[in-house]
Short mmCIF file of C-alpha atoms in Angstrom, two decimals:
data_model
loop_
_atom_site.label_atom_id
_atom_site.label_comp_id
_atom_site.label_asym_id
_atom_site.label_seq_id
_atom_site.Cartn_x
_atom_site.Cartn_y
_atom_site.Cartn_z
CA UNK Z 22 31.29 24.32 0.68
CA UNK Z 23 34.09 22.20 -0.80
CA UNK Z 24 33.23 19.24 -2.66
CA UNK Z 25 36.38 17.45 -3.58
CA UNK Z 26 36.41 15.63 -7.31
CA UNK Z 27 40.09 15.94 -8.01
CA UNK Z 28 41.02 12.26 -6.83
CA UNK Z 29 42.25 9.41 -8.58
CA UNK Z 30 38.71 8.08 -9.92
CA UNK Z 31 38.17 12.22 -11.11
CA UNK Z 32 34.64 12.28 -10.16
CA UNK Z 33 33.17 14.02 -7.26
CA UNK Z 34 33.40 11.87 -4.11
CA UNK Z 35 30.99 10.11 -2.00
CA UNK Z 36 28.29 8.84 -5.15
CA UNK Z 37 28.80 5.13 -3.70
CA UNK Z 38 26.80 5.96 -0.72
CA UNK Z 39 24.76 9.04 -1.75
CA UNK Z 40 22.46 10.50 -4.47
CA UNK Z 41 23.63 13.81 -6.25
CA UNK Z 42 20.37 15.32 -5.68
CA UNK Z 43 21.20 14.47 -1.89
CA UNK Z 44 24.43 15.76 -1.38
CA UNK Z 45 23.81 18.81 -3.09
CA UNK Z 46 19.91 18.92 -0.78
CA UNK Z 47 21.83 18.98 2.12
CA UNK Z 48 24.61 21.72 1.56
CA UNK Z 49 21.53 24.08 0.37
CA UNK Z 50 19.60 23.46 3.58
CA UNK Z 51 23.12 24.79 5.72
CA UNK Z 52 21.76 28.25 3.57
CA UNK Z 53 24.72 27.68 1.80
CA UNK Z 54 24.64 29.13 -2.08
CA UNK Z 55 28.06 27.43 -3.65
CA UNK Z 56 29.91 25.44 -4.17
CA UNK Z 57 33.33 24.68 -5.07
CA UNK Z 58 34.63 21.38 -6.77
CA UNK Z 59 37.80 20.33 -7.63
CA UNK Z 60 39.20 18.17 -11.18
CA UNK Z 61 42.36 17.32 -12.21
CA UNK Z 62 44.14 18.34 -15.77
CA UNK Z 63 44.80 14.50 -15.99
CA UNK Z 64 40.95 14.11 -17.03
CA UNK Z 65 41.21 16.53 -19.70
CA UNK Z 66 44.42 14.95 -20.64
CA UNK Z 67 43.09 11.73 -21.07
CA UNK Z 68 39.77 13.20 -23.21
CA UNK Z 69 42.49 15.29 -25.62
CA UNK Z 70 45.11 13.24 -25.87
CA UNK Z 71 44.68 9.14 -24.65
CA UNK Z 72 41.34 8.34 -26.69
CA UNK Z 73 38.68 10.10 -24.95
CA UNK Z 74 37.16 10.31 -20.93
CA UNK Z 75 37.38 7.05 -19.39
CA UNK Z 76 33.93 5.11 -18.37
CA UNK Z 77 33.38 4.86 -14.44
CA UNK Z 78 34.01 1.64 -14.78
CA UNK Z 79 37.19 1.69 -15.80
CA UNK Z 80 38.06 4.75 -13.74
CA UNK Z 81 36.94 2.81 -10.54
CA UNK Z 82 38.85 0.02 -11.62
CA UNK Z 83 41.83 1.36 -12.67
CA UNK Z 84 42.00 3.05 -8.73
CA UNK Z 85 40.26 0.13 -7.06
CA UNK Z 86 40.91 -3.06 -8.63
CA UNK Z 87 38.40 -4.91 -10.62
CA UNK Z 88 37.13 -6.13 -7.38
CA UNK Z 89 36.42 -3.52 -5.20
CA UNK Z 90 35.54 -1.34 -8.57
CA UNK Z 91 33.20 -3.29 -9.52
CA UNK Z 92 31.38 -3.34 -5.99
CA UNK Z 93 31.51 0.75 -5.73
CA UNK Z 94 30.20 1.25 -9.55
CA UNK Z 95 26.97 -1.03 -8.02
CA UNK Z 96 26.86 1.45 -4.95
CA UNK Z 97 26.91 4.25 -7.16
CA UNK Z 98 24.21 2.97 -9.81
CA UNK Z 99 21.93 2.22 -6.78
CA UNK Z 100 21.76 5.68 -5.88
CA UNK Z 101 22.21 7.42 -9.07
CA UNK Z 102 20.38 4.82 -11.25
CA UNK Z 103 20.82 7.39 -14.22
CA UNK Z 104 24.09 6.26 -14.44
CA UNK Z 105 25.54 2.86 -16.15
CA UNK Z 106 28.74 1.05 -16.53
CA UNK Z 107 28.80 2.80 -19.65
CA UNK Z 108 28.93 6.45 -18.16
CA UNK Z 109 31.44 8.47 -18.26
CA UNK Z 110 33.52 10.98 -15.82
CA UNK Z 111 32.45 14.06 -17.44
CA UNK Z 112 29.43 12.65 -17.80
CA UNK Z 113 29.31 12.72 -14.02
CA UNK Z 114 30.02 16.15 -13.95
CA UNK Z 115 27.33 16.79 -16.27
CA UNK Z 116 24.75 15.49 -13.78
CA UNK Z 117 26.58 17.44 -10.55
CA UNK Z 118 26.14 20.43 -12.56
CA UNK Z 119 22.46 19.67 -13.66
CA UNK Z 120 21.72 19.55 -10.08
CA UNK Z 121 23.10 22.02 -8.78
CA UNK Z 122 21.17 24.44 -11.70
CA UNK Z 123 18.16 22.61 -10.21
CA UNK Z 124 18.54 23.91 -6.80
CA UNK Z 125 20.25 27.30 -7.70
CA UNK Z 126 23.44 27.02 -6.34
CA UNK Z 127 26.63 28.62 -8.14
CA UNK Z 128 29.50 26.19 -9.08
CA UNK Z 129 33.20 27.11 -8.86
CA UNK Z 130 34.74 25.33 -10.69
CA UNK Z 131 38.51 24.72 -9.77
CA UNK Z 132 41.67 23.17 -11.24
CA UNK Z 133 42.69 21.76 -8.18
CA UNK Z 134 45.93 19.31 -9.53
CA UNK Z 135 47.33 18.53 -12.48
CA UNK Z 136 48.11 14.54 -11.62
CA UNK Z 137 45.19 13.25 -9.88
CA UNK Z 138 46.58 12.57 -6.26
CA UNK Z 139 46.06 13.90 -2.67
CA UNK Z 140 46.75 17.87 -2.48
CA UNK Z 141 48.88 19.50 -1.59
CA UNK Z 142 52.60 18.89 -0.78
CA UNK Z 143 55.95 20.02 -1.59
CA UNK Z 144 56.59 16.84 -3.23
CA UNK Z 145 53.16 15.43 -5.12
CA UNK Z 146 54.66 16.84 -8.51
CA UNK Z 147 51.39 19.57 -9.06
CA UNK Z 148 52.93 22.52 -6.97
CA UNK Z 149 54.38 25.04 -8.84
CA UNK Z 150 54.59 25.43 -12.81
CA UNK Z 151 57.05 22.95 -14.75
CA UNK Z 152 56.59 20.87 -11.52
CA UNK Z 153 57.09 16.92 -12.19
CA UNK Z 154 53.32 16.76 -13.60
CA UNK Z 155 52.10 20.77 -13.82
CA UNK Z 156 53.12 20.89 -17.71
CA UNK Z 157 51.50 24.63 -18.41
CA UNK Z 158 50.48 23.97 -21.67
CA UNK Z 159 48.57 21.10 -20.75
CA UNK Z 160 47.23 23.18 -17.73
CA UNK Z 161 46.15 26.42 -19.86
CA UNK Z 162 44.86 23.94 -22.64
CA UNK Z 163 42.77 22.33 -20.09
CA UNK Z 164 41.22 25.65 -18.34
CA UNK Z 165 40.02 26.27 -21.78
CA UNK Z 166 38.46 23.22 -22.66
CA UNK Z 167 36.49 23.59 -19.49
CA UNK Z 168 35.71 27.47 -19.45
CA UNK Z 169 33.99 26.50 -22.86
CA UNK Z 170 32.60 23.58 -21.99
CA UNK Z 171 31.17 24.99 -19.11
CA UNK Z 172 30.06 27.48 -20.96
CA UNK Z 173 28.26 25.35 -23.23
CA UNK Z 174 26.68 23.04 -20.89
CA UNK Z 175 26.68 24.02 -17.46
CA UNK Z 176 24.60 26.95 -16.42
CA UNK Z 177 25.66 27.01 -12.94
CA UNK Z 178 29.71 27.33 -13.83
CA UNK Z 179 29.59 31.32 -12.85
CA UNK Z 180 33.39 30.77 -11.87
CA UNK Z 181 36.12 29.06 -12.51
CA UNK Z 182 39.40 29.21 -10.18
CA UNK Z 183 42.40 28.88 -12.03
CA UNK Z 184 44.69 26.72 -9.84
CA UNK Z 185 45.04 25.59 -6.31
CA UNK Z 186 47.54 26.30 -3.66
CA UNK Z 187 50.52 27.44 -5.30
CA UNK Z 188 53.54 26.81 -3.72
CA UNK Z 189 57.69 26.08 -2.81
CA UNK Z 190 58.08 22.73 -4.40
CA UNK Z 191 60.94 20.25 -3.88
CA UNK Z 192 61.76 20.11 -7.50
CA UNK Z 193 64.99 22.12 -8.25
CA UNK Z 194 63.93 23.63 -11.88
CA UNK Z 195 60.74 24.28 -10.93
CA UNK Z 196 61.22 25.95 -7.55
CA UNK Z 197 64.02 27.87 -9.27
CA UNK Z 198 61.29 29.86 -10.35
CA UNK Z 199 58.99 30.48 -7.87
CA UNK Z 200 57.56 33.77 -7.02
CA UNK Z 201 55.51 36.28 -8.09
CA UNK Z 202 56.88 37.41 -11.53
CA UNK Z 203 56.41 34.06 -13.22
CA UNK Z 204 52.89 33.98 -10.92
CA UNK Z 205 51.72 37.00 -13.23
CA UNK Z 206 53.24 36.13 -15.86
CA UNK Z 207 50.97 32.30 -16.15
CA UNK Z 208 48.66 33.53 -14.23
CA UNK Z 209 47.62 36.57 -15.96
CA UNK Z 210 48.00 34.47 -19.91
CA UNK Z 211 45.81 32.04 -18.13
CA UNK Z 212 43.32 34.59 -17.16
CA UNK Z 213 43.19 36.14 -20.49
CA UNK Z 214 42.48 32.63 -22.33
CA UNK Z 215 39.56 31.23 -19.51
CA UNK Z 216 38.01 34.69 -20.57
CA UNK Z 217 38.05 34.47 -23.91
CA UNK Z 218 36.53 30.99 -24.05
CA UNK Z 219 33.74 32.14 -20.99
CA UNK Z 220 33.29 36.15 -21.37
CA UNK Z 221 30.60 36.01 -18.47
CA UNK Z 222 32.83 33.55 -15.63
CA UNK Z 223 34.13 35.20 -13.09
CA UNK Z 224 37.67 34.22 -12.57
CA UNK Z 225 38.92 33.50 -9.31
CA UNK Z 226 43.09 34.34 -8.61
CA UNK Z 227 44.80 32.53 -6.11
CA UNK Z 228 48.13 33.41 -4.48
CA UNK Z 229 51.36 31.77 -3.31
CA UNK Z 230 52.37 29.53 -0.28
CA UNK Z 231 49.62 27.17 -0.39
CA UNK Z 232 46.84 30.45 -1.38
CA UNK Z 233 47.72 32.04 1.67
CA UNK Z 234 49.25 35.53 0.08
CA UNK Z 235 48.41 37.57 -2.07
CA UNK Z 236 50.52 40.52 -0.35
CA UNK Z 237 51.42 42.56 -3.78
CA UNK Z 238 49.46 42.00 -5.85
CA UNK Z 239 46.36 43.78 -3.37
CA UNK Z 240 49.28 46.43 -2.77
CA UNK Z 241 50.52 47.29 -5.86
CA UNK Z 242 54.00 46.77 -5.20
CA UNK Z 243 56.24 45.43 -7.23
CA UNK Z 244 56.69 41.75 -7.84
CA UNK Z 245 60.06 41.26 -6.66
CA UNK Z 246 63.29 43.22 -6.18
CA UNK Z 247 64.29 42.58 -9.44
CA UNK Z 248 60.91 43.17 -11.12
CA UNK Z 249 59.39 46.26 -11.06
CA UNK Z 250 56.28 45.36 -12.78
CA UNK Z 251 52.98 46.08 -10.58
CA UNK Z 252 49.91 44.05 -10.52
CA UNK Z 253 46.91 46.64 -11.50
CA UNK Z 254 43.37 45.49 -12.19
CA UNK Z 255 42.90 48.48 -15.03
CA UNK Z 256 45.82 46.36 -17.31
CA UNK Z 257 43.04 43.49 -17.98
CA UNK Z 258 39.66 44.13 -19.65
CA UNK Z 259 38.17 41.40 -17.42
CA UNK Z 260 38.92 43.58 -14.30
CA UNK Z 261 35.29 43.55 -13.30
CA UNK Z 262 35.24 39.17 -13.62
CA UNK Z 263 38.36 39.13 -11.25
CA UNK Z 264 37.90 37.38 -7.72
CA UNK Z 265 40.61 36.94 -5.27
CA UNK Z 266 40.73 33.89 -3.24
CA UNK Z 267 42.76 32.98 -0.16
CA UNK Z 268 43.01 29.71 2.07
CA UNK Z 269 43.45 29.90 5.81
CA UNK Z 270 44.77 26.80 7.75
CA UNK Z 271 46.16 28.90 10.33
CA UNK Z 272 45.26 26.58 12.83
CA UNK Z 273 48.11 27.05 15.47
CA UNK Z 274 47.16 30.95 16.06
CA UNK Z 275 46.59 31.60 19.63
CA UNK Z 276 45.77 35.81 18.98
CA UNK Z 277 42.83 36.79 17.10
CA UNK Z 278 43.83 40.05 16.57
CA UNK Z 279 47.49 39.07 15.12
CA UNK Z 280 45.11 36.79 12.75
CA UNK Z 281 42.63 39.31 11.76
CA UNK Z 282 45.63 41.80 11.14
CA UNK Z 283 47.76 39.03 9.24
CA UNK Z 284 43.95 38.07 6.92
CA UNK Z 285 43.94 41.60 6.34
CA UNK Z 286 47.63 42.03 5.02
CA UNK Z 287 47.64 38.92 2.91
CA UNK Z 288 44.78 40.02 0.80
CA UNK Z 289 41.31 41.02 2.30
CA UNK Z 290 42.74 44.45 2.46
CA UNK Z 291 41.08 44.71 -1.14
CA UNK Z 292 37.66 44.76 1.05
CA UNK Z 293 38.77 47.64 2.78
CA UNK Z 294 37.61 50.98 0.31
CA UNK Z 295 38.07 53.27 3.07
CA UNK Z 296 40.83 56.10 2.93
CA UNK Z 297 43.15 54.70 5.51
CA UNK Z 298 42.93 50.97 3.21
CA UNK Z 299 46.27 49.92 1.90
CA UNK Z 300 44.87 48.03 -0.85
CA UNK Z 301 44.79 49.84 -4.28
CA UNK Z 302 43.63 46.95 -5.84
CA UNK Z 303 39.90 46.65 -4.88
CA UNK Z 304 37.63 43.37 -5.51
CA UNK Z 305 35.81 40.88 -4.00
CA UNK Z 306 37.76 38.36 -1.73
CA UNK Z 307 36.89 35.15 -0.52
CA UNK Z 308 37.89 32.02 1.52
CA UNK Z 309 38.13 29.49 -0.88
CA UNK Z 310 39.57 26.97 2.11
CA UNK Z 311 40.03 26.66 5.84
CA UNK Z 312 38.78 23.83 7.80
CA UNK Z 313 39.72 21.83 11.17
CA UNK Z 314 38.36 18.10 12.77
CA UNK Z 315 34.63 18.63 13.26
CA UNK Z 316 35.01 15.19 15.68
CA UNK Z 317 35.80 17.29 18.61
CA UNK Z 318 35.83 20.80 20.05
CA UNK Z 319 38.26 22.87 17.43
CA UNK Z 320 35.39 24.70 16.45
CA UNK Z 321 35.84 26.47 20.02
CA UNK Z 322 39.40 27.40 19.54
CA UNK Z 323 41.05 30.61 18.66
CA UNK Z 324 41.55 29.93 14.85
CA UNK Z 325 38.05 28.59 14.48
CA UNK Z 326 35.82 31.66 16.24
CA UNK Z 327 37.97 34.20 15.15
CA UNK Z 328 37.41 33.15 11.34
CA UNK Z 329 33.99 33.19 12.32
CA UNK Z 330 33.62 37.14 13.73
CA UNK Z 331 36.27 38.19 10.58
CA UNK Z 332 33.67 36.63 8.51
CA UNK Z 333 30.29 38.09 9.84
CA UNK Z 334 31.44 41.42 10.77
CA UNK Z 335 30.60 40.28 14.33
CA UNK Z 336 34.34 41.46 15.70
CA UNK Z 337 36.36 42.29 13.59
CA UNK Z 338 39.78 43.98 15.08
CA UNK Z 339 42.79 46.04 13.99
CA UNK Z 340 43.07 46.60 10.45
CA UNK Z 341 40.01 44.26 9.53
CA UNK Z 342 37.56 46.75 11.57
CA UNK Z 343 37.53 48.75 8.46
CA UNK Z 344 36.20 46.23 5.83
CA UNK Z 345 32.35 46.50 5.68
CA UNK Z 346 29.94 43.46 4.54
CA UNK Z 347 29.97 39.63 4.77
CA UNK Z 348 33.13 37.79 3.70
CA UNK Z 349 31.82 34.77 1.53
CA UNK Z 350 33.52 31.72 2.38
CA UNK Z 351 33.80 27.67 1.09
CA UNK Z 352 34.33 25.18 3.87
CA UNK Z 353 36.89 22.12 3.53
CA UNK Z 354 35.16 19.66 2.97
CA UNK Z 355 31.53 18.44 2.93
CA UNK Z 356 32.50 14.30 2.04
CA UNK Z 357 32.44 12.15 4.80
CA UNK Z 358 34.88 9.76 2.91
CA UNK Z 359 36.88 9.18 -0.46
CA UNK Z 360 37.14 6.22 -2.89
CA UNK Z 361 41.10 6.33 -2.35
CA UNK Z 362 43.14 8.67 -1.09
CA UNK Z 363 46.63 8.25 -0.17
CA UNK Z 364 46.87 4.76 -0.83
CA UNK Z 365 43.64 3.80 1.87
CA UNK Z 366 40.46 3.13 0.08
CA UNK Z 367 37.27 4.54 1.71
CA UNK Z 368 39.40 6.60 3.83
CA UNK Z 369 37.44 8.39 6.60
CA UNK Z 370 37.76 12.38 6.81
CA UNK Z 371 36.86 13.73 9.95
CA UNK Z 372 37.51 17.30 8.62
CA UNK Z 373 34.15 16.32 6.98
CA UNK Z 374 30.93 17.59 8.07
CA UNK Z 375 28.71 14.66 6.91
CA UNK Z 376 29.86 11.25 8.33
CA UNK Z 377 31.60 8.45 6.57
CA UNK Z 378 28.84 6.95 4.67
CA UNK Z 379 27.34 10.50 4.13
CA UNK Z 380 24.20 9.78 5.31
CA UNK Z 381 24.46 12.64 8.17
CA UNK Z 382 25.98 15.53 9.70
CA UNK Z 383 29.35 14.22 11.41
CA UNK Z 384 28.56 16.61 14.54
CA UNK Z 385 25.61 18.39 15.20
CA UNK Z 386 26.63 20.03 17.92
CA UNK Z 387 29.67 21.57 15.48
CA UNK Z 388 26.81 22.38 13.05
CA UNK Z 389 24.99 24.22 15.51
CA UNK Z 390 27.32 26.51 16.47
CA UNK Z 391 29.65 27.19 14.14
CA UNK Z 392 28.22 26.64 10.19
CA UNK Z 393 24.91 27.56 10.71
CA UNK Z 394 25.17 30.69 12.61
CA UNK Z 395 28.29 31.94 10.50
CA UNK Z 396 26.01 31.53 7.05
CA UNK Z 397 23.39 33.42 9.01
CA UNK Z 398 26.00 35.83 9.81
CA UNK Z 399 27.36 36.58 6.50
CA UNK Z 400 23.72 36.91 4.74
CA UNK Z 401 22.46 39.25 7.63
CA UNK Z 402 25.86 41.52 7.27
#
């Protein structure tokens, strides 16, 4: 499950109406076993280079106003009273990860943006490298500050995903760059640094166009037509702490077997160790995204149930038919609501599957039939 903490306040979302211990109680009781939260370089940034992490005070106020900060920080000492004005963002982070080392879930921990706004569009300046705000230097400077401080202090940190939803981005000298040579060639230097600061993290990889491909580098093939170099898990020595991660937000398909067969081709074909697989890079893949309303019935459509039988090996079609096991997978998004996001404070998410003031599941009946059977389904395949 996806718990965002990339937005402008940079601390995971919901605290002004929930408990840690709560939030975290209630994915584990879905049978889930991780989860995946998002920060932005911008906080590291700010501890490195602007005088150290801000309080919560002044991050809520800085986002909020005075006003309206100074209401939430109340909210969120009332049901984290461990917390003060005095606290600060990592700080928060400290306690997430306490908790979840408590209750034995894995944390993957993910630099989701660079700036901390709303992901992800061609535009919002964290898309690609030497975008308006993804300075690489900054980035790989911040992925090891965090790989060792998570090694030093958070337990649960068994992974740490390298970047979110790479992608075509509207700035001219950035995009001019934009495939998958200069993808291995950050990627890859990235890699190598996160392990060296964290030996035992696994490292997730994401791909290109939003994480939905990661066509060649499964394949072997090379990069581009103009780069012959290959992608081949026996060039690093932290082969064996590689994970691949995709996104799906595929919503629009109408052919489950077209979708299983396109899943397959974009990456998951490094599942399939059979003869006929045309993967010859092999290791674990995972949805680190996909998601749709949970206020109505899109858990019945196309895109929805056919995630769920690629998943749990329950029908599985074409191409896919060959891949054995569970498929692990992280829901978008378990927070009923943010502080701000996209200008509207305590904006409502009804991809979310607790409700706004996170006191509940959003839709039981969603809950019923979709997440709980499909964790069932993974851990029994």
């Amino acid at each position: 499950m996806n718990w965002p903490g990339e937005g402008e306040v940079m601390i995971p979302e919901g605290l002004q109406y929930s408990s840690i211990s709560d939030v975290v109680s209630k994915i584990k009781s879905l049978g889930m076993n991780s989860i995946r939260m998002g920060w932005a370089t911008e906080m590291v940034d700010d501890i490195l280079d602007n005088g150290g992490d801000l309080s919560i005070t002044d991050a809520l106020n800085k986002v909020l106003g005075s006003e309206n900060g100074t209401t939430i920080l109340a909210q969120i000492i009332k049901h984290n009273p461990q917390f003060s004005s005095k606290t600060t963002r990592l700080q928060v982070w400290d306690e997430v990860a306490a908790e979840l080392q408590r209750q034995q879930l894995h944390l993957i921990f993910n630099n989701h943006v660079s700036k901390a706004v709303w992901c992800c569009s061609p535009t919002d300046g964290n898309g690609w490298f030497d975008d308006t705000y993804f300075d690489v230097r900054k980035w790989r400077r911040s992925l090891k500050y965090m790989a060792q401080y998570a090694k030093k202090n958070w337990p649960a940190a068994t992974a740490l995903s390298l970047r979110n939803e790479l992608r075509q981005v509207s700035n001219p000298i950035a995009n001019a760059t934009y495939g998958w040579s200069r993808w291995y060639d950050e990627m890859t230097a990235a890699a190598e640094e996160v392990h060296t600061a964290n030996p035992e993290a696994l490292i997730f990889l994401s791909g290109l166009n939003y994480g939905h491909e990661l066509n060649p580098i499964t394949t072997g093939q090379h990069l581009s037509f103009t780069d012959e170099r290959v992608f081949k898990l026996s060039d690093f020595k932290y082969a064996n702490k590689i994970v691949f991660e995709l996104h799906t937000y595929d919503n629009w398909m109408t052919n489950c077997t077209f979708f299983q067969s396109t899943l397959y081709s974009r990456g998951f074909n490094a599942l399939d160790i059979s003869p006929e697989s045309t993967a010859v890079n092999h290791a674990p893949v995972l949805f680190t995204e996909f998601g749709f309303a949970q206020n109505g019935s899109d858990y019945l459509g196309v895109y929805a149930q056919c995630l769920k039988d690629f998943v749990t090996g329950g029908n599985r079609l074409a191409e896919a038919n060959r891949i054995e096991g569970g498929i692990g997978w992280l829901q978008w998004t378990i927070g009923g609501s943010y502080y701000s996001r996209e200008g509207t404070q305590d904006f409502d998410d009804w991809w979310a599957i607790l409700n706004h003031d996170w006191s509940n599941w959003r839709n039981e009946t969603v809950l019923d039939n979709y997440q709980r059977p499909m964790v069932q389904g993974v851990l029994a395949a």
